[in-house]
Coordinates of C-alpha atoms and ligand atoms in Angstrom, one line a residue:
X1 CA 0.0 0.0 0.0
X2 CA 1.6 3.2 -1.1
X3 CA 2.2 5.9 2.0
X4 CA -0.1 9.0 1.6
X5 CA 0.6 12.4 2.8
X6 CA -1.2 15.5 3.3
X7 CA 0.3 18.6 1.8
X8 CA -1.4 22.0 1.4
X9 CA -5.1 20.2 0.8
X10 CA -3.8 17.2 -1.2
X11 CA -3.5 14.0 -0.5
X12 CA -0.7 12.9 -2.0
X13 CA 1.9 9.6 -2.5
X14 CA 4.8 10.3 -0.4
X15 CA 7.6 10.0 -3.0
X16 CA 5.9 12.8 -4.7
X17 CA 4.5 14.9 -1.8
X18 CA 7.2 18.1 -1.8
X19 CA 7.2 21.9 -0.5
X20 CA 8.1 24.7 -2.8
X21 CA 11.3 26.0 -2.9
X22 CA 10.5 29.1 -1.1
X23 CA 8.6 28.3 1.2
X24 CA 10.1 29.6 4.8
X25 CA 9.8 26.4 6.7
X26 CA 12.5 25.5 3.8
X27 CA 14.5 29.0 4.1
X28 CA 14.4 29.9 7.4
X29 CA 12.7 27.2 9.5
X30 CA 10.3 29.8 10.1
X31 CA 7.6 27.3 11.4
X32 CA 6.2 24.9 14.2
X33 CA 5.7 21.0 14.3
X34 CA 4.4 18.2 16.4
X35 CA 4.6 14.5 16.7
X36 CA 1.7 12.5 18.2
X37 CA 1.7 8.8 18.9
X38 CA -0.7 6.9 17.5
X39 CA -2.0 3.8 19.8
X40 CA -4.6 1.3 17.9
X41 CA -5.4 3.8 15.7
X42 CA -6.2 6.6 18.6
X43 CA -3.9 9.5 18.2
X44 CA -2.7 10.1 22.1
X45 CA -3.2 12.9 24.3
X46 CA -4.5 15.2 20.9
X47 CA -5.6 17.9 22.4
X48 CA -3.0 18.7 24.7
X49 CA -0.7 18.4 21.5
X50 CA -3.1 20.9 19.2
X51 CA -3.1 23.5 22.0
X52 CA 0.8 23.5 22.4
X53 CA 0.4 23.8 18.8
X54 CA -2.2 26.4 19.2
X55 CA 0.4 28.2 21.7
X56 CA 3.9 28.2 18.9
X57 CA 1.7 29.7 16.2
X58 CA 1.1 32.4 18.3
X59 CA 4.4 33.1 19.7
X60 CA 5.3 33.3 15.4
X61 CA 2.5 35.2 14.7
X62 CA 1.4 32.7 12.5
X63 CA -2.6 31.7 11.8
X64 CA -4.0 28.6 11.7
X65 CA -4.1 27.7 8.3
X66 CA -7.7 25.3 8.9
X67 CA -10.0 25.4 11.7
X68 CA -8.5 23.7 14.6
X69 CA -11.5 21.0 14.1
X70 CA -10.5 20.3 10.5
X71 CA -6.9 20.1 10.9
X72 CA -7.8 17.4 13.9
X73 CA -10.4 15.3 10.7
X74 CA -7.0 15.8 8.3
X75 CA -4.7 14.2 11.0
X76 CA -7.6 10.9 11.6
X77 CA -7.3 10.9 7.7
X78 CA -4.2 11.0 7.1
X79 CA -4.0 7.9 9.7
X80 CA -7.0 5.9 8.1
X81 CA -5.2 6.4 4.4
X82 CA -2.5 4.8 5.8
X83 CA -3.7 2.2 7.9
X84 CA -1.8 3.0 11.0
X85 CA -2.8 0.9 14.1
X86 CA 0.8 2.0 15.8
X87 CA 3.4 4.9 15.0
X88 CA 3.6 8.3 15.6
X89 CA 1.9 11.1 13.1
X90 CA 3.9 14.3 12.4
X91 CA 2.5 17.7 11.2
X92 CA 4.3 20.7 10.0
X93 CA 2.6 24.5 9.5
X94 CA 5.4 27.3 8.2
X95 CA 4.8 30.7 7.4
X96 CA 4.1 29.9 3.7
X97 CA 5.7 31.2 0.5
X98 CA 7.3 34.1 -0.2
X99 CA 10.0 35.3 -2.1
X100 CA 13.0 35.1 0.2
X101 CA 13.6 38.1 2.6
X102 CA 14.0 37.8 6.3
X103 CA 10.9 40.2 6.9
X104 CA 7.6 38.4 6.2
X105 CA 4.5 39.6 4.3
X106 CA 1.3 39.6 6.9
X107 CA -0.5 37.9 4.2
X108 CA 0.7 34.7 3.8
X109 CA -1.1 31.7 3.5
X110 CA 0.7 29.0 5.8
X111 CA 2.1 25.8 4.4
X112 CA 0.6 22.2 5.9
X113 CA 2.3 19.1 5.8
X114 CA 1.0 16.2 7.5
X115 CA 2.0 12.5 7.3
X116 CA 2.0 9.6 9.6
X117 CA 4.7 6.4 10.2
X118 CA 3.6 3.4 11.6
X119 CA 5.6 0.8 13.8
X120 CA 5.7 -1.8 16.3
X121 CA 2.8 -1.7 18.9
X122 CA 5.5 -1.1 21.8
X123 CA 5.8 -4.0 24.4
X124 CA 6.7 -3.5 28.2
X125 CA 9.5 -5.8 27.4
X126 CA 11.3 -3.8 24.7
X127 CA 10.2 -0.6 26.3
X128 CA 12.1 -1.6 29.7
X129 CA 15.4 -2.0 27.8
X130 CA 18.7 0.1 29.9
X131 CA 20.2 2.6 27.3
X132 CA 23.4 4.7 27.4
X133 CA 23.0 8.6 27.4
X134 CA 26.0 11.5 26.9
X135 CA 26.0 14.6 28.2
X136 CA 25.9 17.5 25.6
X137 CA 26.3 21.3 26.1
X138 CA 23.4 23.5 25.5
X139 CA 23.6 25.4 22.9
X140 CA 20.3 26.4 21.4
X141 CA 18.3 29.7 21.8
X142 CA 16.7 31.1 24.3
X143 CA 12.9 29.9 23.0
X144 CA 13.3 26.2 23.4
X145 CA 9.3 26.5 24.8
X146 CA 8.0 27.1 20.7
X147 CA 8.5 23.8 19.1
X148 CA 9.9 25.1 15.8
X149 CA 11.2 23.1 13.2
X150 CA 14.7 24.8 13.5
X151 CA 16.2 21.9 15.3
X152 CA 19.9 22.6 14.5
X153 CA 21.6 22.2 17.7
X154 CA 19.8 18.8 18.7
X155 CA 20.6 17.4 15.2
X156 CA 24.4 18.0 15.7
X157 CA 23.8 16.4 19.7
X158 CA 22.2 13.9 18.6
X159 CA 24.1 12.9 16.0
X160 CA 27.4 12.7 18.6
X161 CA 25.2 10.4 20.8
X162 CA 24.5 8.4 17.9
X163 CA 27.8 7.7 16.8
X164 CA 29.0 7.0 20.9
X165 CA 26.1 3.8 20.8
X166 CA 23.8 6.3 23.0
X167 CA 20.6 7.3 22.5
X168 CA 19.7 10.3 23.6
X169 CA 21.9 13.8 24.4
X170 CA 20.8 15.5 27.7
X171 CA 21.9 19.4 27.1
X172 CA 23.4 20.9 30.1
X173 CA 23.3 24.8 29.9
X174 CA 26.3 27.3 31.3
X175 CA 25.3 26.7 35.0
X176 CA 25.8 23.0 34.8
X177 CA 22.1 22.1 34.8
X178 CA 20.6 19.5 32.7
X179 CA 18.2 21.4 30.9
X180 CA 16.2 18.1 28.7
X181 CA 17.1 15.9 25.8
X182 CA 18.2 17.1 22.1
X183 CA 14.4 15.5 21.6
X184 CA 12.8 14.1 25.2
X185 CA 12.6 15.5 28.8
X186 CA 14.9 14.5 31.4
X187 CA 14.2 12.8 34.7
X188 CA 16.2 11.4 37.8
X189 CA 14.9 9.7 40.9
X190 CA 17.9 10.9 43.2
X191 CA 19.8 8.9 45.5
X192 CA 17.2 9.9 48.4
X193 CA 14.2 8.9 46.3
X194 CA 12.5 11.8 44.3
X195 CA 11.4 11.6 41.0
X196 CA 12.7 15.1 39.6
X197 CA 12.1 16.8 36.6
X198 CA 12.7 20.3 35.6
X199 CA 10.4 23.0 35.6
X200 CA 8.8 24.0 32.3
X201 CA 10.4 28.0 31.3
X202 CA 11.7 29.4 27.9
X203 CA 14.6 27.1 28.3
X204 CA 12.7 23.6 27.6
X205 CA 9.7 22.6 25.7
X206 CA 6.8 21.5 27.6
X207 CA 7.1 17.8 27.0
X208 CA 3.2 16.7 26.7
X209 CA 4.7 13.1 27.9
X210 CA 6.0 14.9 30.6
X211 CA 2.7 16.2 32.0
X212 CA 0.9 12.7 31.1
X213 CA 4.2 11.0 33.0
X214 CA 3.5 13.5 36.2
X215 CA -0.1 12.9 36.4
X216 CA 0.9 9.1 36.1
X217 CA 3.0 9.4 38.6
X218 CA 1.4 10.8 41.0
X219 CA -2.2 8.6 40.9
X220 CA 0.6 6.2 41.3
X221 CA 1.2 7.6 44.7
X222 CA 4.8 9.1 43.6
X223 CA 5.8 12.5 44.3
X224 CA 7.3 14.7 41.5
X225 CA 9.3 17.3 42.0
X226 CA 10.0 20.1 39.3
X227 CA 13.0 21.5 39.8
X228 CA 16.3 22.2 37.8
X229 CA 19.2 19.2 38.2
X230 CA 23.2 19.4 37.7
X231 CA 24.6 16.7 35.4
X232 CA 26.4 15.5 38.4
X233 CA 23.2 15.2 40.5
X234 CA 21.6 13.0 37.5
X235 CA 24.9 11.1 37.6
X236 CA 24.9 10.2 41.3
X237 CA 21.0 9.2 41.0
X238 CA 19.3 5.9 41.6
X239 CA 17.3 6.2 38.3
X240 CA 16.9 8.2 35.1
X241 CA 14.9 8.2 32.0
X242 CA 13.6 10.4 29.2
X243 CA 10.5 11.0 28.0
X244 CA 9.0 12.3 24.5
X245 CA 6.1 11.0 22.7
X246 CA 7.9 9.0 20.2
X247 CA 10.3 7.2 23.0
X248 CA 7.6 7.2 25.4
X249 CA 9.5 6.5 28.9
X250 CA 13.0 5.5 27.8
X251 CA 15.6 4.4 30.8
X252 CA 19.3 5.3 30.7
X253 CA 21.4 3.1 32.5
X254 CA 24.3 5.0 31.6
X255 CA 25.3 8.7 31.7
X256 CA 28.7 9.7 29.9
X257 CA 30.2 6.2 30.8
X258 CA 28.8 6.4 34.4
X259 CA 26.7 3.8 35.4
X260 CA 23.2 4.8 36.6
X261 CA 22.0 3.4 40.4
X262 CA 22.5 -0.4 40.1
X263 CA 23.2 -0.2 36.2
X264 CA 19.8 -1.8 36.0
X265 CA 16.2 -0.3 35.1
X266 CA 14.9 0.8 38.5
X267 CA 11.2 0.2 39.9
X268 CA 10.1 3.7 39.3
X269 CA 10.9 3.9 35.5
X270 CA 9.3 0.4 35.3
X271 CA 6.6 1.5 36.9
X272 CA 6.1 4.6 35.0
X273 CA 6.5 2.7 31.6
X274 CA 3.9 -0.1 32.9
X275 CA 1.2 3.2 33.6
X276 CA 2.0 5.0 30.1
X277 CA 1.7 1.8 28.0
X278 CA -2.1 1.1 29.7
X279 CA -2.8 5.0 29.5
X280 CA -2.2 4.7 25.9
X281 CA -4.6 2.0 25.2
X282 CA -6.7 4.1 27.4
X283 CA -6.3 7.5 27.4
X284 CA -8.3 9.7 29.6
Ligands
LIG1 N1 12.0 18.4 24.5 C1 12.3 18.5 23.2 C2 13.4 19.4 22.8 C3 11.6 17.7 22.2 O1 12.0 17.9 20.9 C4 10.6 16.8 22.6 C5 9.9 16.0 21.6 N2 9.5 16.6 20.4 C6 10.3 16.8 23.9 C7 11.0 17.5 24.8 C8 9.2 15.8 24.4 O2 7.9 16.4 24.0 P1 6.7 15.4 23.9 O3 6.6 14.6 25.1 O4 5.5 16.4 23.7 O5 6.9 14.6 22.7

C-alpha cells in the first residue's frame, strides 16, 4: 500500500509529496511541528498536542491555516489512508511562500504538511530495555518552549550520541544544569528517592509526555518534583529516564560512561513505563 501524505489540501503519494522552494519552513525554519503517537489507531493525548500547537503559532505570529477541528479530521485521515494501528503522526505548518527576505509579508497563507509512520505496537518488554545517554552542552536559543522546526543544535547532539552507541543527548546549559534531551525531557529519581524533573520556562519545551508522565505518577502515589538538576546530580541518581512521545519513557542506564543506580532499570521507570503503555490503550 503506497504511503499517503497531506500537503497544502492534497492528498498525495509520499515519493511525490514536496514543498516549494521558497517556502520559509525550507529557508528559514520559520515554522512549528508536532509529533503525536498513534496507539490502535487513537492518536494520544491530541488535544493537549493541538493546543501547544495552538500556543507556537502564536508566539510566530502565524494563523492557523484550517479550523483547529478540521486540521484534527486531516490528521484521523491521514491515519486511516494509511492504515496506522501504531506509530507516531507528524504535522508541520510554516509561514508559507514568499520570495526570500527575512521580513515576512502579513498575508501569507501558511504551508501544511501532514504524514504519519507506523511501527511496532511497543511491548513492556522492549520498552524496559537500559540505554546509554551523553552529556551535551546547550547550545540552542533562548525559545526552546516554541516547538519550531529549527532543530539545528539537537541534530548535531544527537548525532554525537549516535555515533558513541547512546541514544539520547541530555543538554546541560552554562550553570551545569541539565536542561532536557536534544528531543525528550529528562528525569532522575535521586539517590534519596524523588522523582525530579525540571520546571517548564523558555529554556525547555513542555514535554506533553512529561505532563501525562506527572499525572501518572502521581495517581501512582509518587511524588514529583519540578525543579532544575546538575549533570552531576543525575549522575549520582538511583534512576533516570527520558521521556517524548515518540520514545515514550526511555531508561538510561548510563550517563557519559557512568553507570546509573544499580546499572539496571529501576522500579520507578518500570513502573512509569507499565502506567504509560495502559494510558495509551486508554487515554483519559
Ligand atoms: N523536548 C524536546 C526538545 C523535544 O523535541 C521533545 C519531543 N519533540 C520533547 C521535549 C518531548 O515532548 P513530547 O513529550 O511532547 O513529545
Amino acid at each position: 500500500m503506497p504511503r499517503i501524505a497531506y500537503v497544502n489540501g492534497r492528498y498525495l503519494p509520499h515519493n511525490r509529496a514536496g514543498v516549494h522552494i521558497e517556502d520559509r519552513g525550507f529557508q528559514f525554519a520559520d515554522g512549528v511541528y508536532e509529533v503525536i503517537a498513534i496507539s490502535e489507531g487513537n492518536l494520544v493525548d491530541i488535544e493537549p498536542h493541538l493546543e501547544r500547537l495552538n500556543r507556537s503559532l502564536g508566539e510566530l505570529n502565524i494563523p492557523w491555516p484550517v479550523s483547529r477541528r478540521a486540521f484534527g479530521f486531516i490528521l484521523r485521515e491521514v491515519i486511516s489512508r494509511n492504515r496506522v494501528s501504531n506509530g507516531s503522526v507528524y504535522l508541520q505548518i510554516t509561514r508559507g511562500v514568499a520570495p526570500r527576505d527575512f521580513a515576512y509579508p502579513k498575508d501569507l497563507k501558511p504551508s501544511i504538511v501532514i504524514y504519519a509512520r507506523g511501527t511496532a505496537k511497543p511491548s513492556i518488554e522492549t520498552a524496559s530495555n537500559g540505554h546509554k545517554i551523553i552529556s551535551q552542552p546547550d547550545i540552542r536559543w533562548k525559545r526552546c518552549d516554541i516547538k519550531t522546526v529549527s532543530l539545528l543544535p539537537a541534530v548535531m547532539a544527537k548525532q554525537i550520541a549516535a555515533d558513541e552507541g547512546a541514544i539520547e543527548a541530555w543538554l546541560v546549559n552554562e550553570e551545569g544544569m541539565v536542561t532536557e534531551g536534544t528531543s525528550s525531557n529528562a528525569w532522575i529519581v535521586t539517590a534519596e528517592g524523588e522523582l525530579v524533573t525540571r520546571q517548564t520556562d523558555n529554556l525547555i519545551l513542555s514535554g506533553i509526555t512529561r505532563q501525562t508522565v506527572m499525572k501518572l505518577a502521581k495517581e501512582a502515589g509518587v511524588k514529583c518534583v519540578e525543579r532544575s538538576f546538575t549533570l552531576e546530580e543525575a549522575k549520582q541518581a538511583k534512576e533516570a529516564f527520558s521521556t517524548s512521545s515518540t520514545a515514550l519513557v526511555k531508561p538510561a542506564v548510563e550517563i557519559d560512561g557512568v553507570q546509573i543506580g544499580d546499572g539496571k532499570v529501576g522500579p520507578i521507570a518500570r513502573k512509569l513505563i507499565e502506567h504509560y503503555l495502559n494510558y495509551m490503550d486508554n487515554p483519559s
